[in-house]
Short mmCIF file of C-alpha atoms (C1' of nucleotides) in Angstrom, two decimals:
data_model
loop_
_atom_site.label_atom_id
_atom_site.label_comp_id
_atom_site.label_asym_id
_atom_site.label_seq_id
_atom_site.Cartn_x
_atom_site.Cartn_y
_atom_site.Cartn_z
CA MET A 1 -133.83 36.71 34.58
CA LEU A 2 -131.26 38.22 37.06
CA SER A 3 -129.77 35.61 39.44
CA LYS A 4 -130.31 36.66 42.95
CA THR A 5 -126.29 37.91 43.09
CA THR A 6 -127.38 40.57 40.76
CA GLU A 7 -130.30 41.33 42.54
CA TYR A 8 -128.45 41.80 45.93
CA ALA A 9 -125.63 44.28 44.25
CA ILE A 10 -129.14 46.45 43.52
CA ARG A 11 -130.78 46.31 46.20
CA ALA A 12 -127.81 47.15 48.56
CA LEU A 13 -126.37 49.78 46.14
CA VAL A 14 -129.91 51.54 47.03
CA TYR A 15 -129.66 51.57 50.52
CA ILE A 16 -126.40 52.23 50.83
CA SER A 17 -127.73 55.54 48.50
CA VAL A 18 -130.73 56.05 50.88
CA SER A 19 -128.68 56.01 53.87
CA ASN A 20 -126.42 57.76 53.02
CA LYS A 21 -128.85 60.60 52.36
CA ASN A 22 -129.87 60.06 55.61
CA GLY A 23 -125.81 61.34 56.41
CA LYS A 24 -125.48 57.30 57.44
CA ARG A 25 -122.59 55.03 56.09
CA PRO A 26 -123.68 51.43 56.58
CA GLY A 27 -121.84 48.31 57.08
CA PHE A 28 -122.73 45.08 55.14
CA LYS A 29 -124.81 44.20 58.52
CA GLU A 30 -126.87 46.72 58.29
CA ILE A 31 -127.28 46.30 54.45
CA SER A 32 -127.61 42.91 54.45
CA GLU A 33 -130.56 42.96 57.79
CA GLU A 34 -132.54 45.84 55.66
CA ILE A 35 -132.69 44.65 52.28
CA SER A 36 -133.31 41.00 53.24
CA SER A 37 -129.97 39.84 52.06
CA PRO A 38 -127.45 37.11 53.51
CA GLU A 39 -125.05 38.43 55.34
CA GLN A 40 -121.37 37.16 53.99
CA PHE A 41 -122.30 36.60 50.49
CA THR A 42 -123.88 40.03 50.69
CA ALA A 43 -120.20 41.71 52.07
CA LYS A 44 -118.19 39.41 49.49
CA ILE A 45 -120.55 41.56 46.82
CA LEU A 46 -120.17 44.39 47.94
CA GLN A 47 -116.42 43.65 47.71
CA THR A 48 -116.94 43.36 44.18
CA LEU A 49 -118.76 46.47 44.09
CA THR A 50 -115.92 48.18 45.56
CA ARG A 51 -112.88 46.94 43.63
CA HIS A 52 -114.81 47.46 40.22
CA GLY A 53 -115.08 51.16 42.30
CA LEU A 54 -119.10 51.56 42.06
CA VAL A 55 -119.22 52.22 45.72
CA ASN A 56 -116.54 53.43 47.95
CA SER A 57 -115.70 51.99 51.58
CA ALA A 58 -114.25 52.65 55.22
CA ARG A 59 -112.57 50.82 57.37
CA GLY A 60 -111.83 50.96 61.22
CA ARG A 61 -114.56 52.85 63.39
CA GLY A 62 -117.67 54.75 61.49
CA GLY A 63 -116.45 53.16 57.99
CA GLY A 64 -119.36 51.28 55.94
CA PHE A 65 -120.34 51.83 53.09
CA PHE A 66 -121.00 55.27 50.65
CA PHE A 67 -120.97 57.07 47.50
CA ASP A 68 -118.52 60.42 47.01
CA GLU A 69 -120.44 63.32 46.62
CA GLN A 70 -123.84 61.57 45.18
CA HIS A 71 -121.93 59.52 42.76
CA SER A 72 -124.63 57.25 42.46
CA ASP A 73 -126.40 59.18 40.13
CA SER A 74 -124.25 57.78 37.71
CA ILE A 75 -124.96 53.91 38.62
CA ASN A 76 -126.91 52.74 36.32
CA LEU A 77 -128.72 49.90 36.48
CA TYR A 78 -126.79 48.32 32.92
CA LYS A 79 -123.31 48.95 35.26
CA VAL A 80 -124.67 46.26 38.26
CA ILE A 81 -125.68 44.02 35.88
CA SER A 82 -122.51 43.90 33.50
CA ILE A 83 -120.40 42.98 35.87
CA PHE A 84 -122.31 39.83 37.58
CA GLU A 85 -124.48 39.07 34.07
CA GLY A 86 -121.59 40.37 31.60
CA LYS A 87 -122.21 41.87 28.64
CA LYS A 88 -123.05 39.31 26.78
CA TYR A 89 -126.23 39.22 28.66
CA PHE A 90 -127.73 42.21 26.84
CA SER A 91 -127.17 40.20 23.56
CA ARG A 92 -128.23 36.49 24.28
CA CYS A 93 -130.30 34.77 22.09
CA GLY A 94 -134.04 33.94 23.67
CA ILE A 95 -133.85 30.46 23.37
CA GLY A 96 -130.30 29.78 23.75
CA LEU A 97 -128.47 29.14 20.03
CA GLN A 98 -125.17 30.23 19.59
CA GLY A 99 -124.22 32.52 17.36
CA CYS A 100 -127.62 33.65 16.71
CA SER A 101 -127.93 36.87 15.09
CA ALA A 102 -129.97 38.89 11.78
CA ASP A 103 -127.49 37.16 9.70
CA GLN A 104 -128.72 33.23 10.93
CA PRO A 105 -131.16 33.96 12.67
CA CYS A 106 -133.47 32.15 15.18
CA PRO A 107 -137.24 31.92 14.21
CA PHE A 108 -137.42 33.60 17.74
CA HIS A 109 -134.61 35.93 16.86
CA CYS A 110 -136.57 39.59 16.09
CA GLU A 111 -139.23 39.95 18.43
CA PHE A 112 -137.44 38.45 21.10
CA GLU A 113 -134.70 41.07 20.63
CA ARG A 114 -137.55 43.57 20.88
CA ILE A 115 -138.31 42.67 24.24
CA ARG A 116 -134.71 42.85 24.97
CA ASN A 117 -133.89 46.01 23.92
CA ASP A 118 -136.81 47.51 25.99
CA TYR A 119 -134.79 46.55 28.99
CA GLU A 120 -131.60 47.23 28.01
CA ARG A 121 -133.21 50.70 27.14
CA LEU A 122 -135.10 50.92 30.90
CA VAL A 123 -131.80 49.55 33.25
CA ARG A 124 -129.68 52.69 31.22
CA GLU A 125 -132.33 55.27 32.34
CA GLU A 126 -133.24 53.65 35.79
CA THR A 127 -129.44 54.44 38.11
CA ILE A 128 -129.43 53.89 41.68
CA ALA A 129 -129.97 57.31 42.41
CA SER A 130 -133.74 57.25 40.99
CA LEU A 131 -134.60 54.11 42.31
CA SER A 132 -133.87 55.38 45.90
CA GLU A 133 -135.18 58.32 45.84
CA LYS A 134 -138.29 56.83 45.57
CA VAL A 135 -137.62 54.91 48.51
CA LYS A 136 -136.98 58.13 50.68
CA LEU A 137 -140.06 58.98 49.44
CA GLY A 138 -141.65 56.38 50.89
CA GLU A 139 -143.26 54.90 47.77
CA ALA A 140 -141.27 51.95 47.45
CA ILE A 141 -139.80 49.51 49.94
CA LEU A 142 -136.87 47.28 49.90
CA LYS A 143 -137.71 44.72 52.84
CA ARG A 144 -140.76 43.26 52.95
CA LYS A 145 -142.34 44.27 56.64
CA MET B 1 -133.22 34.61 30.99
CA LEU B 2 -134.66 30.75 30.75
CA SER B 3 -132.27 27.82 32.00
CA LYS B 4 -130.90 25.39 29.48
CA THR B 5 -133.23 23.45 29.37
CA THR B 6 -136.17 25.56 28.51
CA GLU B 7 -133.71 26.93 25.62
CA TYR B 8 -133.37 22.96 24.51
CA ALA B 9 -136.90 21.58 25.26
CA ILE B 10 -138.62 25.10 22.66
CA ARG B 11 -135.36 24.12 20.26
CA ALA B 12 -136.03 20.31 20.33
CA LEU B 13 -140.26 20.70 19.32
CA VAL B 14 -139.71 22.92 16.92
CA TYR B 15 -137.31 21.11 15.41
CA ILE B 16 -139.54 17.92 16.01
CA SER B 17 -142.84 20.05 14.60
CA VAL B 18 -140.07 20.90 11.05
CA SER B 19 -139.45 16.74 11.27
CA ASN B 20 -142.99 16.54 11.33
CA LYS B 21 -143.89 18.46 8.81
CA ASN B 22 -141.85 16.45 6.69
CA GLY B 23 -143.72 13.17 7.15
CA LYS B 24 -140.40 12.50 9.95
CA ARG B 25 -140.30 10.71 13.73
CA PRO B 26 -136.96 12.06 14.85
CA GLY B 27 -135.26 10.18 18.08
CA PHE B 28 -133.51 12.00 20.66
CA LYS B 29 -130.52 11.41 18.71
CA GLU B 30 -131.38 13.09 15.60
CA ILE B 31 -132.69 15.97 17.44
CA SER B 32 -129.44 16.40 19.89
CA GLU B 33 -127.68 17.06 16.83
CA GLU B 34 -129.79 18.81 14.45
CA ILE B 35 -130.26 21.60 17.94
CA SER B 36 -126.88 21.30 19.23
CA SER B 37 -127.52 19.78 22.64
CA PRO B 38 -126.37 16.83 24.30
CA GLU B 39 -127.82 14.36 23.61
CA GLN B 40 -128.56 12.19 27.46
CA PHE B 41 -129.85 15.61 28.93
CA THR B 42 -132.31 16.29 25.68
CA ALA B 43 -133.69 12.98 25.89
CA LYS B 44 -134.46 13.86 29.74
CA ILE B 45 -135.70 16.85 28.80
CA LEU B 46 -138.12 15.08 25.94
CA GLN B 47 -139.39 12.94 28.36
CA THR B 48 -140.69 15.48 30.66
CA LEU B 49 -142.66 17.18 27.51
CA THR B 50 -144.43 13.81 26.58
CA ARG B 51 -145.27 13.42 30.48
CA HIS B 52 -146.72 16.50 30.56
CA GLY B 53 -148.65 15.96 27.15
CA LEU B 54 -146.55 18.50 24.89
CA VAL B 55 -145.22 15.40 22.43
CA ASN B 56 -145.76 12.47 21.48
CA SER B 57 -143.96 9.56 21.72
CA ALA B 58 -143.56 5.67 19.80
CA ARG B 59 -141.63 3.68 21.04
CA GLY B 60 -139.77 0.20 19.36
CA ARG B 61 -138.56 0.22 15.18
CA GLY B 62 -140.11 3.16 13.49
CA GLY B 63 -140.69 5.12 16.32
CA GLY B 64 -139.75 8.62 18.06
CA PHE B 65 -141.39 11.60 18.56
CA PHE B 66 -143.90 13.33 16.75
CA PHE B 67 -147.65 16.33 17.18
CA ASP B 68 -150.51 14.62 16.57
CA GLU B 69 -152.92 16.37 14.01
CA GLN B 70 -151.06 19.46 13.61
CA HIS B 71 -151.23 19.51 17.44
CA SER B 72 -148.22 22.18 17.52
CA ASP B 73 -150.55 25.51 16.53
CA SER B 74 -151.76 24.90 20.26
CA ILE B 75 -148.60 25.13 22.24
CA ASN B 76 -147.35 28.30 22.84
CA LEU B 77 -144.24 29.12 24.37
CA TYR B 78 -145.65 30.20 27.75
CA LYS B 79 -146.82 26.38 28.35
CA VAL B 80 -143.23 24.84 27.57
CA ILE B 81 -141.64 27.50 29.58
CA SER B 82 -143.89 27.63 32.70
CA ILE B 83 -143.37 23.93 32.93
CA PHE B 84 -139.73 24.09 33.43
CA GLU B 85 -139.41 27.48 34.80
CA GLY B 86 -142.45 27.44 36.70
CA LYS B 87 -145.94 29.80 37.10
CA LYS B 88 -143.93 32.35 39.23
CA TYR B 89 -141.63 33.11 35.89
CA PHE B 90 -143.82 35.54 35.03
CA SER B 91 -144.94 37.39 38.49
CA ARG B 92 -141.54 37.52 39.57
CA CYS B 93 -140.14 41.42 40.64
CA GLY B 94 -137.93 42.76 38.96
CA ILE B 95 -134.58 42.57 41.94
CA GLY B 96 -135.81 39.76 43.78
CA LEU B 97 -137.99 41.46 46.74
CA GLN B 98 -140.33 38.90 47.70
CA GLY B 99 -144.46 40.06 48.01
CA CYS B 100 -143.21 42.55 45.54
CA SER B 101 -146.75 44.36 44.73
CA ALA B 102 -148.25 47.52 43.34
CA ASP B 103 -149.09 47.55 46.88
CA GLN B 104 -146.06 47.44 48.05
CA PRO B 105 -143.53 47.76 45.83
CA CYS B 106 -139.94 47.56 44.81
CA PRO B 107 -138.12 51.05 43.65
CA PHE B 108 -138.63 49.29 40.22
CA HIS B 109 -141.81 47.59 40.01
CA CYS B 110 -143.80 49.32 37.62
CA GLU B 111 -140.92 49.95 34.65
CA PHE B 112 -140.04 46.38 34.81
CA GLU B 113 -143.57 44.61 35.43
CA ARG B 114 -144.53 46.79 31.60
CA ILE B 115 -141.34 44.85 29.85
CA ARG B 116 -142.24 41.71 31.78
CA ASN B 117 -146.01 41.94 30.52
CA ASP B 118 -145.18 42.60 26.79
CA TYR B 119 -142.55 39.23 27.08
CA GLU B 120 -145.58 37.68 28.24
CA ARG B 121 -147.41 38.03 26.29
CA LEU B 122 -145.12 37.01 22.99
CA VAL B 123 -144.30 33.97 24.44
CA ARG B 124 -148.43 33.27 24.39
CA GLU B 125 -148.28 34.45 21.17
CA GLU B 126 -145.11 31.85 19.93
CA THR B 127 -146.02 28.86 19.16
CA ILE B 128 -143.90 25.98 18.48
CA ALA B 129 -145.88 25.61 14.73
CA SER B 130 -145.38 29.66 14.24
CA LEU B 131 -141.69 29.23 15.02
CA SER B 132 -141.17 25.90 13.28
CA GLU B 133 -142.93 27.89 10.05
CA LYS B 134 -140.42 29.91 9.47
CA VAL B 135 -137.41 26.65 9.78
CA LYS B 136 -139.36 25.49 7.30
CA LEU B 137 -139.15 28.33 5.07
CA GLY B 138 -135.55 28.95 5.92
CA GLU B 139 -136.20 32.67 7.08
CA ALA B 140 -133.77 30.83 10.49
CA ILE B 141 -132.20 28.17 11.75
CA LEU B 142 -132.09 26.26 15.02
CA LYS B 143 -128.23 24.66 14.71
CA ARG B 144 -125.31 27.07 12.90
CA LYS B 145 -123.17 25.11 10.62
"C1'" DT C 1 -99.78 53.17 72.20
"C1'" DC C 2 -103.55 49.55 71.86
"C1'" DA C 3 -108.59 48.06 71.74
"C1'" DT C 4 -111.67 48.14 69.01
"C1'" DT C 5 -113.86 48.02 65.30
"C1'" DA C 6 -115.07 47.74 60.69
"C1'" DA C 7 -114.05 46.44 56.20
"C1'" DA C 8 -110.62 43.05 52.62
"C1'" DA C 9 -109.92 38.76 51.44
"C1'" DG C 10 -109.65 34.08 49.98
"C1'" DA C 11 -110.44 29.36 51.76
"C1'" DC C 12 -114.22 26.75 52.24
"C1'" DC C 13 -119.21 24.23 52.86
"C1'" DT C 14 -123.87 23.63 50.00
"C1'" DT C 15 -127.47 22.85 46.85
"C1'" DT C 16 -129.06 23.56 42.26
"C1'" DT C 17 -128.43 22.99 37.14
"C1'" DT C 18 -126.60 20.80 33.65
"C1'" DA C 19 -124.89 16.64 32.18
"C1'" DT C 20 -123.51 11.98 31.31
"C1'" DC C 21 -123.34 7.04 32.21
"C1'" DT C 22 -125.73 2.48 32.64
"C1'" DG C 23 -129.37 -0.44 32.27
"C1'" DT C 24 -134.00 -2.07 31.50
"C1'" DT C 25 -139.10 -1.99 29.10
"C1'" DT C 26 -141.53 -1.36 24.87
"C1'" DT C 27 -142.21 -1.59 20.66
"C1'" DA C 28 -142.45 -2.80 15.34
"C1'" DA C 29 -140.85 -5.25 11.78
"C1'" DT C 30 -138.18 -9.57 10.02
"C1'" DA D 1 -139.20 -15.83 18.38
"C1'" DT D 2 -135.99 -13.14 17.29
"C1'" DT D 3 -133.88 -8.40 16.87
"C1'" DA D 4 -132.82 -3.72 16.80
"C1'" DA D 5 -134.98 0.96 17.40
"C1'" DA D 6 -136.35 3.58 20.06
"C1'" DA D 7 -138.76 5.38 25.24
"C1'" DC D 8 -137.84 5.38 29.40
"C1'" DA D 9 -135.42 5.22 34.74
"C1'" DG D 10 -132.46 5.85 38.66
"C1'" DA D 11 -127.90 6.70 40.37
"C1'" DT D 12 -123.70 9.27 39.36
"C1'" DA D 13 -120.57 13.30 38.08
"C1'" DA D 14 -119.30 17.38 36.82
"C1'" DA D 15 -119.47 22.53 37.23
"C1'" DA D 16 -121.68 26.56 38.32
"C1'" DA D 17 -124.39 29.78 42.02
"C1'" DG D 18 -125.43 30.73 45.85
"C1'" DG D 19 -123.76 30.96 50.96
"C1'" DT D 20 -120.52 30.30 55.25
"C1'" DC D 21 -116.20 31.79 58.20
"C1'" DT D 22 -112.47 32.74 59.08
"C1'" DT D 23 -108.21 35.60 58.82
"C1'" DT D 24 -105.39 39.48 57.54
"C1'" DT D 25 -105.34 44.66 57.79
"C1'" DA D 26 -106.69 49.12 58.55
"C1'" DA D 27 -108.68 52.95 60.53
"C1'" DT D 28 -109.74 55.44 65.00
"C1'" DG D 29 -110.84 57.03 69.45
"C1'" DA D 30 -109.51 56.58 74.12
#
DNA sequence: TCATTAAAAGACCTTTTTATCTGTTTTAAT
DNA sequence: ATTAAAACAGATAAAAAGGTCTTTTAATGA
């Protein structure tokens, strides 16, 4: 399971992407409003994302967050998750055994690895752009009304 | 991902099952030693498990933890996880949208649900007994040497 | 130029999770 | 009865996660 930080990050990026497609650059207040996340905490998460170059920001009037030239289709969820959870997230043991491996497996190793790999494959496929497309088409939402 | 509490709980139960098969009733000190978990914290987790009836304990000299008559094959990981993470663990949205459902899905809903259901199926199949069997056969370990 | 706007940065606070410590009660063997 | 082993309970401490607030910096338009 993901931390709230990562979840907010994904929803925020998707919202930015949708908003950009409508020709706008949302600020953190609008973003947090539209994805139901705490304002200041969201701002902090966005800072981290810009520092890592996943999204751009512009200061001053008319500023806000944005992707340059549909860069959002090259950002998959794997990238976002890695930033906040660390790469080890995708190699962790299912019952917390340190150094669990094919060599010295915990009794849950094989079975869990299959699921974890499925998950990794999925988050590598899904991009901010692919998710935002669904929202734009009205097939999905980012906030419960 | 599971909390450490849940991970320790699973490893502890598996160890108790293995130990029981060898005709013994381990105490919390032995258990925490054999699964590399903090002693007192493990004791507390074991208390919770006995309170929920997943395992039995005997006080006094010669006491310790045990399953009655191979009851351990009726305890699946789903039960253990539910106790510590709550049932909602298996219906949670992949990106934290409150009330995410087929009706009002987040853009990640479908894809994530598949993985989550696979995981649920797996933890319902796997039991303390099935895991401990592997350890007993030497196919798996609970502690890194 | 200057007031306004908005993000960046960092200090700070709160809650939850993880872990430890201390002590009490129960029980069984001797 | 005594003693030792072990469960059980509660308080506390440390660390991590989650969240807020204030100050600084930069861009913009009037």
